[in-house]
Structures are given as structure tokens and as C-alpha cells.
mmCIF file of C-alpha atoms in Angstrom:
data_model
loop_
_atom_site.group_PDB
_atom_site.id
_atom_site.type_symbol
_atom_site.label_atom_id
_atom_site.label_comp_id
_atom_site.label_asym_id
_atom_site.label_seq_id
_atom_site.Cartn_x
_atom_site.Cartn_y
_atom_site.Cartn_z
ATOM 1 C CA MET H 71 157.439 -131.918 72.588
ATOM 2 C CA PRO H 72 159.081 -135.330 73.090
ATOM 3 C CA ASN H 73 161.767 -135.702 75.385
ATOM 4 C CA LEU H 74 165.431 -135.709 74.143
ATOM 5 C CA THR H 75 166.837 -139.090 72.856
ATOM 6 C CA ALA H 76 170.236 -140.466 74.367
ATOM 7 C CA MET H 77 171.929 -139.416 71.184
ATOM 8 C CA GLU H 78 170.577 -135.844 71.339
ATOM 9 C CA CYS H 79 171.501 -135.735 74.865
ATOM 10 C CA LEU H 80 175.228 -136.750 74.024
ATOM 11 C CA LEU H 81 175.503 -133.959 71.164
ATOM 12 C CA LEU H 82 174.050 -131.510 73.346
ATOM 13 C CA SER H 83 176.462 -132.499 76.117
ATOM 14 C CA GLU H 84 179.478 -132.210 73.958
ATOM 15 C CA HIS H 85 178.295 -128.876 72.538
ATOM 16 C CA PHE H 86 177.808 -127.594 76.360
ATOM 17 C CA LYS H 87 181.441 -128.714 76.978
ATOM 18 C CA SER H 88 182.963 -127.206 73.579
ATOM 19 C CA GLU H 89 181.116 -123.775 74.544
ATOM 20 C CA THR H 90 182.384 -123.915 78.269
ATOM 21 C CA GLY H 91 185.867 -124.489 76.830
ATOM 22 C CA MET H 92 185.690 -121.591 74.419
ATOM 23 C CA ILE H 93 184.040 -119.071 77.095
ATOM 24 C CA ASN H 94 187.089 -120.079 79.603
ATOM 25 C CA MET H 95 189.609 -119.421 76.918
ATOM 26 C CA LEU H 96 188.191 -116.398 75.852
ATOM 27 C CA GLN H 97 187.954 -114.988 79.121
ATOM 28 C CA TYR H 98 191.560 -115.844 79.801
ATOM 29 C CA ALA H 99 192.707 -114.440 76.863
ATOM 30 C CA GLY H 100 191.153 -111.086 76.896
ATOM 31 C CA GLN H 101 192.262 -110.851 80.649
ATOM 32 C CA ASN H 102 195.893 -111.702 79.766
ATOM 33 C CA THR H 103 196.245 -109.336 76.937
ATOM 34 C CA SER H 104 197.674 -106.031 76.776
ATOM 35 C CA ASP H 105 196.661 -105.585 73.116
ATOM 36 C CA ALA H 106 193.611 -103.549 72.873
ATOM 37 C CA ARG H 107 192.344 -105.110 69.819
ATOM 38 C CA CYS H 108 192.823 -108.708 70.922
ATOM 39 C CA ARG H 109 191.030 -108.036 73.854
ATOM 40 C CA LYS H 110 188.139 -106.159 72.028
ATOM 41 C CA LEU H 111 188.052 -109.226 69.776
ATOM 42 C CA CYS H 112 187.780 -111.856 73.004
ATOM 43 C CA GLU H 113 185.154 -109.501 74.608
ATOM 44 C CA THR H 114 183.126 -109.884 71.232
ATOM 45 C CA MET H 115 183.360 -113.384 70.926
ATOM 46 C CA LEU H 116 183.138 -114.149 74.611
ATOM 47 C CA GLN H 117 179.677 -112.698 74.240
ATOM 48 C CA GLU H 118 178.476 -114.535 71.309
ATOM 49 C CA HIS H 119 179.474 -117.753 72.776
ATOM 50 C CA GLN H 120 177.778 -116.923 76.083
ATOM 51 C CA GLN H 121 174.681 -116.344 73.829
ATOM 52 C CA GLN H 122 175.107 -119.697 72.091
ATOM 53 C CA PHE H 123 175.206 -121.223 75.578
ATOM 54 C CA ARG H 124 172.033 -119.608 76.843
ATOM 55 C CA SER H 125 170.210 -120.481 73.396
ATOM 56 C CA LEU H 126 171.419 -124.019 73.988
ATOM 57 C CA ALA H 127 170.098 -124.185 77.621
ATOM 58 C CA GLN H 128 166.691 -122.714 76.457
ATOM 59 C CA TYR H 129 166.431 -125.291 73.953
ATOM 60 C CA ILE H 130 167.443 -128.063 76.048
ATOM 61 C CA GLU H 131 164.406 -126.914 78.578
ATOM 62 C CA GLN H 132 161.980 -126.436 75.916
ATOM 63 C CA MET H 133 162.753 -129.999 74.472
ATOM 64 C CA ASN H 134 162.161 -131.603 77.964
ATOM 65 C CA TYR H 135 158.686 -130.059 78.442
#
């Protein structure tokens, strides 16, 4: 597979920043709420965004080999 183009790198970098921001926000929100439903929602969404982050990292790794 070809190496990533500059535009692809930029887009993926911004996606990483977005996912990192969401992960941080969901961790904070989940830890600082007393509402069980809200905490469960944050935990579920956190898992989804962590998976997206891992998938993105795997994609980048595959594209660079």
C-alpha cells in the first residue's frame, strides 16, 4: 500500500485530536456525575471512541507499510 499523502496525514491528525478530545471529555463527565444513567452512557460512548481511536491507529499503521 502507498504511504499516506500530506492531506491524508492532516485529516487523520485532526481525527486523532477529535477522538482524543471526546475520550477526555467522556472520562471526565463519567467520573464527575452522580447520575447512574449518565455515567453508563459516558462509559458506553467512551468504549466506542476508544475503539474508533484504535481502529484509526491500525489503519494508519497499515497505510504506512
